[in-house]
mmCIF file with all atom_site columns, C-alpha atoms in Angstrom:
data_model
loop_
_atom_site.group_PDB
_atom_site.id
_atom_site.type_symbol
_atom_site.label_atom_id
_atom_site.label_alt_id
_atom_site.label_comp_id
_atom_site.label_asym_id
_atom_site.label_entity_id
_atom_site.label_seq_id
_atom_site.pdbx_PDB_ins_code
_atom_site.Cartn_x
_atom_site.Cartn_y
_atom_site.Cartn_z
_atom_site.occupancy
_atom_site.B_iso_or_equiv
_atom_site.pdbx_formal_charge
_atom_site.auth_seq_id
_atom_site.auth_comp_id
_atom_site.auth_asym_id
_atom_site.auth_atom_id
_atom_site.pdbx_PDB_model_num
ATOM 1  C CA . UNK Q 1 1  ? 19.667 77.831 198.605 1.00 93.00 ? 35  UNK Q CA 1
ATOM 2  C CA . UNK Q 1 2  ? 20.945 74.065 198.978 1.00 94.00 ? 36  UNK Q CA 1
ATOM 3  C CA . UNK Q 1 3  ? 18.753 73.058 196.197 1.00 94.00 ? 37  UNK Q CA 1
ATOM 4  C CA . UNK Q 1 4  ? 19.978 75.584 193.870 1.00 95.00 ? 38  UNK Q CA 1
ATOM 5  C CA . UNK Q 1 5  ? 23.403 74.719 195.085 1.00 96.00 ? 39  UNK Q CA 1
ATOM 6  C CA . UNK Q 1 6  ? 23.049 70.952 194.382 1.00 95.00 ? 40  UNK Q CA 1
ATOM 7  C CA . UNK Q 1 7  ? 21.412 71.519 191.286 1.00 95.00 ? 41  UNK Q CA 1
ATOM 8  C CA . UNK Q 1 8  ? 24.343 73.503 189.928 1.00 95.00 ? 42  UNK Q CA 1
ATOM 9  C CA . UNK Q 1 9  ? 27.024 71.125 191.211 1.00 96.00 ? 43  UNK Q CA 1
ATOM 10 C CA . UNK Q 1 10 ? 25.039 68.242 189.334 1.00 97.00 ? 44  UNK Q CA 1
ATOM 11 C CA . UNK Q 1 11 ? 24.860 70.381 186.140 1.00 96.00 ? 45  UNK Q CA 1
ATOM 12 C CA . UNK Q 1 12 ? 28.745 70.760 186.383 1.00 96.00 ? 46  UNK Q CA 1
ATOM 13 C CA . UNK Q 1 13 ? 29.371 67.232 186.987 1.00 97.00 ? 47  UNK Q CA 1
ATOM 14 C CA . UNK Q 1 14 ? 31.396 68.329 190.223 1.00 96.00 ? 48  UNK Q CA 1
ATOM 15 C CA . UNK Q 1 15 ? 32.231 66.343 193.633 1.00 97.00 ? 49  UNK Q CA 1
ATOM 16 C CA . UNK Q 1 16 ? 30.806 67.918 196.548 1.00 96.00 ? 50  UNK Q CA 1
ATOM 17 C CA . UNK Q 1 17 ? 34.274 69.025 197.560 1.00 97.00 ? 51  UNK Q CA 1
ATOM 18 C CA . UNK Q 1 18 ? 34.897 70.334 194.358 1.00 97.00 ? 52  UNK Q CA 1
ATOM 19 C CA . UNK Q 1 19 ? 31.858 72.579 194.405 1.00 96.00 ? 53  UNK Q CA 1
ATOM 20 C CA . UNK Q 1 20 ? 32.896 73.689 198.165 1.00 96.00 ? 54  UNK Q CA 1
ATOM 21 C CA . UNK Q 1 21 ? 36.208 74.863 196.797 1.00 97.00 ? 55  UNK Q CA 1
ATOM 22 C CA . UNK Q 1 22 ? 34.421 76.619 193.851 1.00 96.00 ? 56  UNK Q CA 1
ATOM 23 C CA . UNK Q 1 23 ? 32.175 78.528 196.231 1.00 95.00 ? 57  UNK Q CA 1
ATOM 24 C CA . UNK Q 1 24 ? 35.024 79.329 198.201 1.00 95.00 ? 58  UNK Q CA 1
ATOM 25 C CA . UNK Q 1 25 ? 33.862 77.600 201.549 1.00 96.00 ? 59  UNK Q CA 1
ATOM 26 C CA . UNK Q 1 26 ? 35.185 74.623 203.420 1.00 96.00 ? 60  UNK Q CA 1
ATOM 27 C CA . UNK Q 1 27 ? 33.550 71.191 202.786 1.00 96.00 ? 61  UNK Q CA 1
ATOM 28 C CA . UNK Q 1 28 ? 32.090 70.928 206.338 1.00 97.00 ? 62  UNK Q CA 1
ATOM 29 C CA . UNK Q 1 29 ? 30.418 74.525 205.692 1.00 97.00 ? 63  UNK Q CA 1
ATOM 30 C CA . UNK Q 1 30 ? 29.169 73.331 202.469 1.00 97.00 ? 64  UNK Q CA 1
ATOM 31 C CA . UNK Q 1 31 ? 27.725 70.083 203.971 1.00 97.00 ? 65  UNK Q CA 1
ATOM 32 C CA . UNK Q 1 32 ? 25.942 72.565 206.882 1.00 97.00 ? 66  UNK Q CA 1
ATOM 33 C CA . UNK Q 1 33 ? 24.434 74.532 203.972 1.00 96.00 ? 67  UNK Q CA 1
ATOM 34 C CA . UNK Q 1 34 ? 22.865 71.463 202.555 1.00 95.00 ? 68  UNK Q CA 1
ATOM 35 C CA . UNK Q 1 35 ? 21.616 69.960 205.650 1.00 96.00 ? 69  UNK Q CA 1
ATOM 36 C CA . UNK Q 1 36 ? 20.276 73.297 207.043 1.00 94.00 ? 70  UNK Q CA 1
ATOM 37 C CA . UNK Q 1 37 ? 22.532 73.520 209.886 1.00 97.00 ? 71  UNK Q CA 1
ATOM 38 C CA . UNK Q 1 38 ? 24.808 76.458 208.764 1.00 96.00 ? 72  UNK Q CA 1
ATOM 39 C CA . UNK Q 1 39 ? 23.671 80.053 208.644 1.00 94.00 ? 73  UNK Q CA 1
ATOM 40 C CA . UNK Q 1 40 ? 25.618 81.910 205.827 1.00 95.00 ? 74  UNK Q CA 1
ATOM 41 C CA . UNK Q 1 41 ? 26.327 85.463 205.950 1.00 95.00 ? 75  UNK Q CA 1
ATOM 42 C CA . UNK Q 1 42 ? 25.072 87.938 203.305 1.00 95.00 ? 76  UNK Q CA 1
ATOM 43 C CA . UNK Q 1 43 ? 28.978 88.117 202.287 1.00 96.00 ? 77  UNK Q CA 1
ATOM 44 C CA . UNK Q 1 44 ? 29.309 84.219 201.948 1.00 95.00 ? 78  UNK Q CA 1
ATOM 45 C CA . UNK Q 1 45 ? 25.922 83.879 199.887 1.00 96.00 ? 79  UNK Q CA 1
ATOM 46 C CA . UNK Q 1 46 ? 27.156 86.558 197.572 1.00 95.00 ? 80  UNK Q CA 1
ATOM 47 C CA . UNK Q 1 47 ? 30.290 84.897 197.320 1.00 95.00 ? 81  UNK Q CA 1
ATOM 48 C CA . UNK Q 1 48 ? 28.595 81.616 196.234 1.00 95.00 ? 82  UNK Q CA 1
ATOM 49 C CA . UNK Q 1 49 ? 26.024 83.708 194.065 1.00 95.00 ? 83  UNK Q CA 1
ATOM 50 C CA . UNK Q 1 50 ? 28.985 85.159 192.150 1.00 96.00 ? 84  UNK Q CA 1
ATOM 51 C CA . UNK Q 1 51 ? 31.413 82.166 191.804 1.00 95.00 ? 85  UNK Q CA 1
ATOM 52 C CA . UNK Q 1 52 ? 28.228 79.940 190.672 1.00 95.00 ? 86  UNK Q CA 1
ATOM 53 C CA . UNK Q 1 53 ? 27.115 82.859 188.184 1.00 94.00 ? 87  UNK Q CA 1
ATOM 54 C CA . UNK Q 1 54 ? 23.926 82.360 189.657 1.00 95.00 ? 88  UNK Q CA 1
ATOM 55 C CA . UNK Q 1 55 ? 21.527 85.778 190.382 1.00 95.00 ? 89  UNK Q CA 1
ATOM 56 C CA . UNK Q 1 56 ? 21.313 86.396 194.135 1.00 94.00 ? 90  UNK Q CA 1
ATOM 57 C CA . UNK Q 1 57 ? 17.462 86.133 194.008 1.00 93.00 ? 91  UNK Q CA 1
ATOM 58 C CA . UNK Q 1 58 ? 17.766 82.739 192.185 1.00 94.00 ? 92  UNK Q CA 1
ATOM 59 C CA . UNK Q 1 59 ? 20.133 81.533 194.777 1.00 94.00 ? 93  UNK Q CA 1
ATOM 60 C CA . UNK Q 1 60 ? 18.016 82.596 197.827 1.00 92.00 ? 94  UNK Q CA 1
ATOM 61 C CA . UNK Q 1 61 ? 14.664 81.807 196.304 1.00 91.00 ? 95  UNK Q CA 1
ATOM 62 C CA . UNK Q 1 62 ? 15.514 78.737 194.498 1.00 84.00 ? 96  UNK Q CA 1
ATOM 63 C CA . UNK Q 1 63 ? 13.590 79.813 191.345 1.00 75.00 ? 97  UNK Q CA 1
ATOM 64 C CA . UNK Q 1 64 ? 15.003 81.205 188.205 1.00 73.00 ? 98  UNK Q CA 1
ATOM 65 C CA . UNK Q 1 65 ? 14.265 84.738 187.561 1.00 62.00 ? 99  UNK Q CA 1
ATOM 66 C CA . UNK Q 1 66 ? 11.846 85.476 184.396 1.00 59.00 ? 100 UNK Q CA 1
ATOM 67 C CA . UNK Q 1 67 ? 13.534 86.623 181.045 1.00 51.00 ? 101 UNK Q CA 1
ATOM 68 C CA . UNK Q 1 68 ? 10.618 88.680 180.130 1.00 40.00 ? 102 UNK Q CA 1
#
């Protein structure tokens, strides 16, 4: 999940604090997700997926869904 979030942040050219705001989470929580110390709930994961416009499966598994 952290890998996808960082990829999307870089693609958008956002600072980490701006990415946290976009995902509707606090800065410390965002950094916790990145370093593996946070354990986001399904509600938070869904909100991140929706706000980033990234499919939930892609966010969780780190791979893009095939368009076939």
